[in-house]
């Protein structure tokens, strides 16, 4: 090939490129109408899916909030248990029998409360996991 032929090929290839307007939607002009039709149909299909995704996300967010709240309650109850146990130990052997029994009853109630909180939190977490699958 001569130098002249090479320049001719470059010009020819340049002229065959689509114009800038053809890339408005990222496709050449021959495909632009098809892309618009696909976008329209996809949007209709996605509306239901998007609504369902929003509802699912809201449910998941509410479940996460409830799990967090139960975790806070559990933490508070554990602190109560620790404080009462420390109070009982601080009395040592000088503690009144009635006070000791009252504190032990409170400890038992807190332990039951903790079990209930953990059970509810675990049930919510399990339900949340099943809802995601």
Coordinates of N, CA and C in Angstrom, one line a residue:
X1 N 0.8 -1.2 0.0 CA 0.0 0.0 0.0 C 0.9 1.2 0.0
X2 N 0.4 2.2 -0.7 CA 1.1 3.4 -0.7 C 0.6 4.3 0.4
X3 N 1.3 5.4 0.7 CA 0.9 6.3 1.8 C -0.5 6.9 1.5
X4 N -0.8 7.1 0.2 CA -2.1 7.7 -0.2 C -3.2 6.7 0.2
X5 N -3.0 5.4 0.0 CA -4.1 4.5 0.3 C -4.4 4.4 1.8
X6 N -3.3 4.5 2.6 CA -3.5 4.4 4.0 C -4.3 5.6 4.5
X7 N -4.1 6.8 4.0 CA -4.9 8.0 4.4 C -6.3 7.8 4.0
X8 N -6.5 7.2 2.8 CA -7.9 7.0 2.4 C -8.7 6.1 3.3
X9 N -8.0 5.0 3.8 CA -8.7 4.1 4.7 C -9.0 4.8 6.0
X10 N -8.2 5.6 6.5 CA -8.4 6.3 7.7 C -9.6 7.2 7.6
X11 N -9.7 8.0 6.5 CA -10.8 8.9 6.3 C -12.1 8.1 6.1
X12 N -12.0 7.0 5.4 CA -13.3 6.2 5.2 C -13.8 5.7 6.6
X13 N -12.9 5.2 7.4 CA -13.3 4.7 8.7 C -13.9 5.8 9.6
X14 N -13.3 6.9 9.5 CA -13.8 8.1 10.3 C -15.1 8.5 9.9
X15 N -15.4 8.5 8.6 CA -16.7 8.9 8.1 C -17.8 7.9 8.4
X16 N -17.4 6.7 8.7 CA -18.5 5.7 9.0 C -18.8 5.6 10.4
X17 N -18.1 6.4 11.3 CA -18.4 6.4 12.7 C -19.8 7.1 12.9
X18 N -20.5 6.7 13.9 CA -21.8 7.4 14.2 C -21.5 8.8 14.8
X19 N -22.5 9.6 14.6 CA -22.3 11.0 15.1 C -22.5 11.0 16.6
X20 N -22.2 12.2 17.2 CA -22.3 12.3 18.6 C -23.7 12.1 19.1
X21 N -24.7 12.6 18.4 CA -26.1 12.4 18.8 C -26.5 10.9 18.9
X22 N -25.9 10.1 18.1 CA -26.2 8.7 18.1 C -25.8 8.1 19.5
X23 N -25.0 8.7 20.2 CA -24.6 8.1 21.5 C -25.4 8.7 22.7
X24 N -26.5 9.4 22.4 CA -27.2 10.0 23.5 C -27.6 9.0 24.6
X25 N -28.0 7.8 24.2 CA -28.4 6.8 25.1 C -27.3 5.7 25.2
X26 N -26.2 6.0 24.7 CA -25.1 5.0 24.8 C -25.2 3.9 23.7
X27 N -26.0 4.1 22.7 CA -26.2 3.2 21.6 C -26.1 3.9 20.3
X28 N -25.9 3.2 19.2 CA -25.9 3.8 17.9 C -27.3 4.1 17.5
X29 N -27.5 5.0 16.5 CA -28.9 5.4 16.2 C -29.7 4.3 15.7
X30 N -29.1 3.3 15.1 CA -29.9 2.2 14.6 C -30.6 1.4 15.7
X31 N -30.0 1.5 16.9 CA -30.5 0.7 18.1 C -31.3 1.6 19.0
X32 N -31.3 2.9 18.8 CA -31.9 3.9 19.7 C -33.3 3.6 20.0
X33 N -34.1 3.3 19.0 CA -35.5 3.0 19.2 C -35.8 1.8 20.0
X34 N -35.0 0.7 19.8 CA -35.1 -0.5 20.5 C -34.7 -0.3 22.0
X35 N -33.7 0.5 22.3 CA -33.3 0.8 23.6 C -34.4 1.5 24.3
X36 N -35.0 2.5 23.7 CA -36.1 3.3 24.3 C -37.3 2.3 24.7
X37 N -37.6 1.4 23.8 CA -38.7 0.5 24.0 C -38.4 -0.4 25.2
X38 N -37.1 -0.9 25.2 CA -36.7 -1.8 26.3 C -36.8 -1.0 27.6
X39 N -36.3 0.2 27.7 CA -36.3 1.0 28.9 C -37.8 1.2 29.4
X40 N -38.7 1.4 28.5 CA -40.1 1.6 28.9 C -40.6 0.3 29.5
X41 N -40.4 -0.8 28.8 CA -41.0 -2.0 29.3 C -40.3 -2.5 30.6
X42 N -39.0 -2.2 30.8 CA -38.3 -2.6 32.0 C -38.9 -1.8 33.1
X43 N -39.1 -0.5 32.9 CA -39.6 0.4 34.0 C -40.9 -0.1 34.5
X44 N -41.8 -0.6 33.6 CA -43.1 -1.1 34.1 C -42.9 -2.4 34.9
X45 N -42.0 -3.2 34.5 CA -41.8 -4.5 35.2 C -41.1 -4.2 36.5
X46 N -40.2 -3.2 36.6 CA -39.5 -2.9 37.8 C -40.4 -2.2 38.9
X47 N -41.5 -1.5 38.4 CA -42.3 -0.8 39.4 C -42.8 -1.7 40.5
X48 N -43.3 -2.8 40.2 CA -43.8 -3.8 41.2 C -42.6 -4.3 42.1
X49 N -41.6 -4.6 41.4 CA -40.4 -5.1 42.1 C -39.8 -4.1 43.1
X50 N -39.7 -2.9 42.6 CA -39.2 -1.8 43.4 C -40.1 -1.6 44.6
X51 N -41.4 -1.5 44.4 CA -42.4 -1.4 45.5 C -42.2 -2.5 46.5
X52 N -42.1 -3.7 46.1 CA -41.9 -4.8 47.0 C -40.6 -4.7 47.7
X53 N -39.5 -4.3 47.0 CA -38.2 -4.1 47.6 C -38.3 -3.1 48.7
X54 N -39.0 -2.0 48.5 CA -39.2 -0.9 49.5 C -39.9 -1.5 50.7
X55 N -41.0 -2.2 50.5 CA -41.7 -2.8 51.6 C -40.9 -3.7 52.4
X56 N -40.1 -4.6 51.7 CA -39.3 -5.6 52.3 C -38.2 -4.8 53.2
X57 N -37.6 -3.8 52.6 CA -36.6 -3.0 53.3 C -37.1 -2.4 54.5
X58 N -38.4 -1.8 54.4 CA -39.0 -1.2 55.6 C -39.2 -2.2 56.7
X59 N -39.7 -3.4 56.3 CA -39.9 -4.5 57.3 C -38.6 -4.9 57.9
X60 N -37.6 -5.0 57.1 CA -36.3 -5.4 57.6 C -35.7 -4.3 58.6
X61 N -35.9 -3.1 58.2 CA -35.4 -2.0 59.1 C -36.2 -2.0 60.4
X62 N -37.5 -2.2 60.4 CA -38.3 -2.3 61.6 C -37.8 -3.5 62.4
X63 N -37.6 -4.6 61.8 CA -37.1 -5.8 62.6 C -35.7 -5.5 63.2
X64 N -34.8 -4.9 62.4 CA -33.5 -4.5 62.9 C -33.6 -3.5 64.1
X65 N -34.6 -2.6 64.0 CA -34.8 -1.7 65.1 C -35.3 -2.4 66.4
X66 N -36.2 -3.4 66.2 CA -36.7 -4.1 67.3 C -35.6 -5.0 67.9
X67 N -34.8 -5.6 67.1 CA -33.7 -6.4 67.6 C -32.7 -5.5 68.4
X68 N -32.4 -4.3 67.9 CA -31.5 -3.4 68.6 C -32.1 -3.0 69.9
X69 N -33.4 -2.7 69.9 CA -34.1 -2.3 71.2 C -34.1 -3.4 72.2
X70 N -34.3 -4.6 71.7 CA -34.2 -5.8 72.6 C -32.8 -6.0 73.2
X71 N -31.8 -5.7 72.3 CA -30.4 -5.8 72.8 C -30.1 -4.7 73.8
X72 N -30.7 -3.5 73.7 CA -30.5 -2.5 74.7 C -31.2 -2.9 76.0
X73 N -32.4 -3.5 75.9 CA -33.1 -3.9 77.1 C -32.3 -5.0 77.8
X74 N -31.7 -5.9 77.0 CA -30.9 -7.0 77.6 C -29.7 -6.4 78.3
X75 N -29.1 -5.5 77.7 CA -27.9 -4.9 78.3 C -28.3 -4.2 79.6
X76 N -29.4 -3.5 79.6 CA -29.8 -2.8 80.9 C -30.1 -3.8 82.0
X77 N -30.8 -4.9 81.6 CA -31.1 -5.9 82.6 C -29.8 -6.6 83.1
X78 N -28.8 -6.8 82.2 CA -27.6 -7.4 82.7 C -26.9 -6.5 83.7
X79 N -26.9 -5.2 83.4 CA -26.4 -4.2 84.3 C -27.1 -4.2 85.6
X80 N -28.4 -4.3 85.6 CA -29.2 -4.4 86.8 C -28.7 -5.7 87.6
X81 N -28.6 -6.8 86.9 CA -28.2 -8.0 87.6 C -26.8 -7.8 88.2
X82 N -25.9 -7.2 87.5 CA -24.5 -7.0 88.0 C -24.6 -6.1 89.2
X83 N -25.4 -5.0 89.2 CA -25.5 -4.1 90.3 C -26.0 -4.8 91.5
X84 N -27.1 -5.6 91.3 CA -27.7 -6.2 92.5 C -26.7 -7.3 93.1
X85 N -26.1 -8.0 92.2 CA -25.1 -9.0 92.7 C -24.0 -8.3 93.5
X86 N -23.5 -7.2 92.9 CA -22.4 -6.5 93.6 C -22.9 -5.9 95.0
X87 N -24.2 -5.4 95.0 CA -24.8 -4.9 96.2 C -24.9 -6.1 97.2
X88 N -25.3 -7.2 96.8 CA -25.5 -8.4 97.7 C -24.1 -8.8 98.2
X89 N -23.1 -8.8 97.4 CA -21.7 -9.2 97.8 C -21.1 -8.1 98.8
X90 N -21.5 -6.8 98.6 CA -20.9 -5.8 99.4 C -21.4 -5.9 100.8
X91 N -22.6 -6.4 101.0 CA -23.1 -6.6 102.4 C -22.4 -7.7 103.1
X92 N -21.9 -8.7 102.4 CA -21.1 -9.7 103.0 C -21.9 -10.5 103.9
X93 N -21.3 -10.9 105.0 CA -22.1 -11.8 106.0 C -23.0 -10.9 106.9
X94 N -22.8 -9.6 106.8 CA -23.6 -8.7 107.7 C -25.0 -8.4 107.1
X95 N -25.4 -9.0 106.0 CA -26.6 -8.7 105.3 C -27.8 -9.3 106.1
X96 N -28.9 -8.5 106.1 CA -30.1 -9.0 106.7 C -30.7 -10.1 105.9
X97 N -31.2 -11.1 106.5 CA -31.8 -12.2 105.8 C -32.9 -11.8 104.8
X98 N -33.8 -10.9 105.2 CA -34.9 -10.4 104.4 C -34.4 -9.7 103.2
X99 N -33.4 -8.8 103.4 CA -32.8 -8.1 102.2 C -32.1 -9.1 101.2
X100 N -31.4 -10.1 101.8 CA -30.8 -11.0 100.9 C -31.8 -11.8 100.1
X101 N -32.9 -12.2 100.7 CA -33.9 -12.9 100.0 C -34.6 -12.0 98.9
X102 N -34.8 -10.8 99.2 CA -35.4 -9.8 98.3 C -34.5 -9.6 97.1
X103 N -33.2 -9.5 97.3 CA -32.2 -9.3 96.2 C -32.1 -10.6 95.4
X104 N -32.1 -11.7 96.0 CA -32.1 -13.0 95.3 C -33.3 -13.1 94.4
X105 N -34.5 -12.7 94.9 CA -35.7 -12.8 94.1 C -35.6 -11.8 92.9
X106 N -35.1 -10.6 93.1 CA -34.9 -9.7 92.0 C -33.9 -10.3 91.0
X107 N -32.9 -11.0 91.5 CA -31.9 -11.6 90.5 C -32.6 -12.7 89.7
X108 N -33.4 -13.5 90.3 CA -34.2 -14.5 89.6 C -35.1 -13.9 88.5
X109 N -35.8 -12.8 88.9 CA -36.7 -12.1 88.0 C -35.9 -11.5 86.8
X110 N -34.8 -11.0 87.1 CA -34.0 -10.4 86.0 C -33.5 -11.5 85.1
X111 N -33.1 -12.6 85.6 CA -32.6 -13.7 84.8 C -33.7 -14.2 83.9
X112 N -34.9 -14.3 84.4 CA -36.1 -14.7 83.6 C -36.4 -13.7 82.5
X113 N -36.3 -12.4 82.9 CA -36.5 -11.4 81.9 C -35.5 -11.4 80.8
X114 N -34.2 -11.7 81.2 CA -33.1 -11.8 80.2 C -33.4 -12.9 79.2
X115 N -33.9 -14.1 79.8 CA -34.2 -15.2 78.9 C -35.3 -14.9 77.9
X116 N -36.3 -14.2 78.4 CA -37.4 -13.8 77.5 C -36.9 -12.8 76.4
X117 N -36.1 -11.8 76.8 CA -35.6 -10.8 75.9 C -34.8 -11.6 74.8
X118 N -33.9 -12.4 75.2 CA -33.0 -13.2 74.3 C -33.9 -14.0 73.3
X119 N -34.9 -14.7 73.9 CA -35.7 -15.5 73.0 C -36.5 -14.7 72.0
X120 N -37.0 -13.5 72.4 CA -37.7 -12.6 71.4 C -36.7 -12.1 70.4
X121 N -35.5 -11.7 70.8 CA -34.5 -11.2 69.9 C -34.1 -12.3 68.9
X122 N -33.8 -13.5 69.4 CA -33.4 -14.6 68.5 C -34.6 -15.0 67.5
X123 N -35.8 -14.9 68.0 CA -36.9 -15.2 67.1 C -37.1 -14.2 66.0
X124 N -36.9 -12.9 66.4 CA -36.9 -11.8 65.4 C -35.8 -12.0 64.4
X125 N -34.6 -12.3 64.9 CA -33.5 -12.5 64.0 C -33.7 -13.7 63.0
X126 N -34.2 -14.8 63.5 CA -34.5 -15.9 62.7 C -35.5 -15.6 61.7
X127 N -36.6 -14.9 62.1 CA -37.6 -14.6 61.1 C -37.1 -13.6 60.1
X128 N -36.2 -12.7 60.5 CA -35.6 -11.8 59.5 C -34.8 -12.5 58.5
X129 N -34.0 -13.5 59.0 CA -33.2 -14.3 58.1 C -34.0 -15.1 57.1
X130 N -35.1 -15.7 57.6 CA -36.0 -16.5 56.7 C -36.7 -15.5 55.6
X131 N -37.0 -14.3 56.0 CA -37.6 -13.4 55.1 C -36.7 -12.9 54.0
X132 N -35.4 -13.0 54.3 CA -34.4 -12.5 53.3 C -34.1 -13.6 52.2
X133 N -34.4 -14.8 52.6 CA -34.0 -15.9 51.6 C -35.2 -16.1 50.6

